[in-house]
Coordinates of C-alpha atoms in Angstrom, one line a residue:
Chain G
Q33 CA 0.0 0.0 0.0
T34 CA 1.5 3.3 -1.1
V35 CA 2.0 5.9 1.5
V36 CA 2.0 9.6 0.5
T37 CA 3.7 11.9 2.9
Q38 CA 3.3 15.6 3.4
E39 CA 4.7 18.0 6.0
P40 CA 2.1 18.0 8.9
S41 CA 2.4 21.8 9.4
L42 CA 4.2 24.8 8.0
T43 CA 4.1 28.5 9.0
V44 CA 4.7 31.4 6.7
S45 CA 4.6 35.2 7.1
P46 CA 2.3 37.3 4.9
G47 CA 4.0 38.1 1.7
G48 CA 6.4 35.3 2.0
T49 CA 7.0 32.2 0.0
V50 CA 6.5 28.6 1.1
T51 CA 6.9 25.2 -0.6
L52 CA 4.8 22.2 0.4
T53 CA 5.9 18.8 -0.8
C54 CA 4.3 15.4 -1.5
A55 CA 6.4 12.3 -1.4
S56 CA 5.6 8.7 -2.3
S57 CA 6.8 5.6 -0.5
T58 CA 7.3 3.9 -3.8
G59 CA 10.1 6.2 -4.9
A60 CA 10.5 9.4 -6.8
V61 CA 7.3 11.2 -7.9
T62 CA 7.2 11.7 -11.6
S63 CA 4.7 13.1 -14.1
G64 CA 3.2 9.7 -14.3
Y65 CA 1.9 10.1 -10.8
Y66 CA -0.3 13.0 -12.1
P67 CA 0.0 15.0 -8.8
N68 CA -3.1 17.0 -7.8
W69 CA -3.2 19.6 -5.1
F70 CA -6.2 20.7 -3.2
Q71 CA -6.9 23.5 -0.6
Q72 CA -9.4 23.0 2.2
K73 CA -10.6 25.5 4.7
P74 CA -12.5 24.6 7.9
G75 CA -16.1 23.5 7.2
Q76 CA -15.7 23.7 3.4
A77 CA -15.2 21.1 0.7
P78 CA -11.8 20.8 -0.8
R79 CA -11.0 23.0 -3.8
A80 CA -8.8 21.9 -6.6
L81 CA -5.7 24.0 -7.3
I82 CA -3.3 22.0 -9.5
Y83 CA -3.4 18.9 -11.7
S84 CA -0.8 16.9 -13.5
A85 CA 1.9 18.4 -11.4
S86 CA 1.9 21.9 -12.7
N87 CA -1.4 22.7 -14.5
K88 CA -3.6 25.3 -12.9
H89 CA -7.4 25.6 -13.0
S90 CA -9.0 28.7 -14.3
W91 CA -9.8 29.7 -10.7
T92 CA -6.3 29.0 -9.2
P93 CA -4.6 32.2 -8.1
A94 CA -1.4 33.1 -9.9
R95 CA 0.6 32.9 -6.7
F96 CA 0.1 29.1 -6.6
S97 CA 2.4 27.0 -8.7
G98 CA 3.0 23.3 -8.9
S99 CA 6.2 21.4 -9.9
L100 CA 8.3 18.3 -9.5
L101 CA 11.2 19.0 -7.2
G102 CA 13.8 16.6 -5.9
G103 CA 11.7 13.5 -6.4
K104 CA 8.6 15.0 -4.9
A105 CA 5.6 16.9 -6.1
A106 CA 5.7 20.5 -4.8
L107 CA 3.2 23.3 -4.3
T108 CA 4.8 26.8 -4.0
L109 CA 2.9 29.8 -2.7
S110 CA 4.6 33.1 -3.6
G111 CA 3.4 36.3 -1.9
V112 CA 1.3 34.4 0.6
Q113 CA -2.0 36.1 1.6
P114 CA -3.8 35.6 5.0
E115 CA -6.6 33.8 3.1
D116 CA -4.2 31.1 2.1
E117 CA -4.3 29.7 5.7
A118 CA -5.8 26.3 5.1
E119 CA -5.1 22.6 4.9
Y120 CA -3.5 21.4 1.6
Y121 CA -3.7 17.9 0.3
C122 CA -2.0 16.2 -2.6
R123 CA -3.0 13.0 -4.3
L124 CA -0.9 10.7 -6.4
Y125 CA -1.8 8.0 -9.0
N126 CA 0.0 4.7 -8.9
S127 CA -0.9 1.4 -10.4
G128 CA -4.5 2.2 -11.0
V129 CA -5.3 3.7 -7.6
W130 CA -5.1 7.2 -6.1
V131 CA -3.6 7.9 -2.7
F132 CA -4.0 11.1 -0.8
G133 CA -1.4 12.6 1.4
G134 CA -2.2 13.3 5.1
G135 CA -2.3 17.1 4.4
T136 CA -0.3 20.1 5.4
K137 CA -1.8 22.7 7.7
L138 CA -0.5 26.0 6.5
T139 CA -0.5 28.8 9.1
V140 CA 0.0 32.4 7.9
L141 CA 1.4 34.4 10.8
Chain K
Q162 CA -21.7 26.7 -14.0
V163 CA -20.6 23.2 -13.1
Q164 CA -22.2 22.0 -9.8
L165 CA -22.3 18.8 -7.9
V166 CA -25.0 18.7 -5.2
Q167 CA -25.0 15.9 -2.7
S168 CA -27.7 14.4 -0.6
G169 CA -28.2 15.3 3.0
T170 CA -26.9 14.1 6.3
E171 CA -27.4 10.5 7.2
V172 CA -27.4 8.7 10.6
K173 CA -27.2 4.9 10.4
K174 CA -26.8 2.0 12.8
P175 CA -23.9 -0.4 12.6
G176 CA -24.6 -3.0 9.9
A177 CA -26.9 -0.8 7.9
S178 CA -26.2 0.6 4.4
V179 CA -26.1 4.2 3.1
K180 CA -26.6 5.5 -0.4
V181 CA -25.3 9.0 -1.1
S182 CA -26.3 10.8 -4.3
C183 CA -24.4 13.4 -6.3
K184 CA -26.5 15.4 -8.7
T185 CA -24.5 17.2 -11.4
S186 CA -25.3 20.1 -13.7
G187 CA -23.7 22.5 -16.0
Y188 CA -21.7 20.1 -18.1
T189 CA -22.1 16.9 -20.2
F190 CA -22.4 14.2 -17.5
T191 CA -21.0 11.4 -19.6
S192 CA -17.9 13.2 -20.5
Y193 CA -16.4 13.1 -17.0
G194 CA -16.0 10.4 -14.4
I195 CA -16.9 10.7 -10.8
T196 CA -14.6 10.0 -7.9
W197 CA -15.7 9.4 -4.3
V198 CA -13.6 10.2 -1.3
R199 CA -14.2 10.5 2.4
Q200 CA -12.7 12.4 5.4
A201 CA -13.2 10.8 8.8
P202 CA -13.0 13.1 11.9
G203 CA -9.4 14.1 12.5
Q204 CA -8.2 12.0 9.6
G205 CA -7.0 12.7 6.1
T206 CA -8.7 12.2 2.8
E207 CA -9.3 8.6 1.6
W208 CA -9.9 7.7 -2.0
M209 CA -12.8 5.2 -2.3
G210 CA -13.1 4.7 -6.0
W211 CA -14.1 6.0 -9.4
I212 CA -16.9 5.4 -11.9
S213 CA -17.0 6.1 -15.6
T214 CA -20.2 7.9 -16.3
Y215 CA -19.8 6.9 -20.0
D216 CA -20.0 3.1 -19.6
G217 CA -20.3 2.4 -15.8
N218 CA -16.9 0.9 -15.4
T219 CA -15.7 1.1 -11.8
N220 CA -12.4 1.1 -10.0
Y221 CA -12.8 0.6 -6.2
A222 CA -10.1 1.0 -3.5
Q223 CA -9.2 -2.5 -2.3
K224 CA -10.2 -1.6 1.2
F225 CA -13.9 -1.2 0.1
Q226 CA -14.1 -4.1 -2.3
G227 CA -17.2 -6.1 -1.6
R228 CA -18.8 -3.4 0.5
I229 CA -19.2 -0.6 -2.0
T230 CA -21.2 0.0 -5.2
M231 CA -21.0 3.1 -7.4
T232 CA -23.6 3.7 -10.0
T233 CA -24.9 6.4 -12.2
D234 CA -28.2 7.5 -13.7
T235 CA -27.5 9.3 -17.0
S236 CA -31.2 10.4 -17.3
T237 CA -30.8 12.6 -14.2
S238 CA -27.0 13.2 -14.4
T239 CA -26.7 11.7 -10.9
A240 CA -24.0 9.5 -9.4
Y241 CA -24.6 7.3 -6.4
M242 CA -22.3 5.6 -3.9
E243 CA -23.6 2.8 -1.6
L244 CA -21.6 1.6 1.3
R245 CA -22.9 -1.5 3.1
S246 CA -22.2 -3.2 6.5
L247 CA -21.5 0.1 8.1
R248 CA -19.2 0.3 11.1
S249 CA -18.5 3.2 13.5
D250 CA -15.2 3.9 11.6
D251 CA -17.2 4.7 8.5
T252 CA -18.4 7.9 10.2
A253 CA -17.1 10.6 7.9
V254 CA -17.9 13.3 5.4
Y255 CA -18.3 11.8 1.9
Y256 CA -17.5 13.8 -1.2
C257 CA -18.1 13.2 -4.9
A258 CA -16.0 15.1 -7.4
R259 CA -15.8 15.3 -11.2
D260 CA -12.7 13.5 -12.4
H261 CA -11.4 13.2 -15.9
D262 CA -7.9 12.8 -17.3
F263 CA -6.3 12.6 -13.9
N264 CA -7.9 15.9 -13.0
M265 CA -10.3 16.0 -10.0
D266 CA -11.7 19.5 -10.4
V267 CA -15.1 20.3 -9.1
W268 CA -16.3 18.8 -5.8
G269 CA -19.7 18.3 -4.1
Q270 CA -20.4 20.0 -0.8
G271 CA -20.1 16.8 1.1
T272 CA -22.4 14.5 2.9
T273 CA -22.0 13.7 6.6
V274 CA -22.6 10.0 7.5
T275 CA -22.7 9.1 11.1
V276 CA -22.7 5.5 12.2
S277 CA -23.8 5.0 15.7
S278 CA -25.9 2.6 17.7

């Protein structure tokens, strides 16, 4: 059973830059894992941000970007805003199944 | 606009079944698959499976095999997820989402299912 690992929590200052990562227990994350990233605020459904590692949805703010970095999927927020405080989840595709990471709680302080 | 609207809160006893609906609008139903996931209290997000709205093919997470059935009704553009033999650890918020080409883009609002005796 694949395990997908994210940082449990990160803190960033307003206007700063932060990178969240998403690692797979099976090895390096490649484009074939089709990484997706989601944002979830308390009491709300998740909202999609990134698909296939780096593609944005029409509603994804420009300050969010996705990439593959050092064998992991990465989500970078540049110029963080207070409203970016949320839980962020990634999901990876492997051998016909999807696995979600445990989520990263991002605090903007 | 694209919308996925799920059925309401459910309270079930252990051993019962629950069937959650996901009514879609704003796009061609059969052009996008539907994924179901759940979030248990204090837990992360768990992928339950996917159904093709085009031909009804399904792909279930091994954990739920034998206990889950996903179906669709193309006449009403609605997807369904039935989970049987409910246990207390099935207590969670269940979500449907549109999913096509490895892109899970629009989500339903979630359905809370509580399993308690």
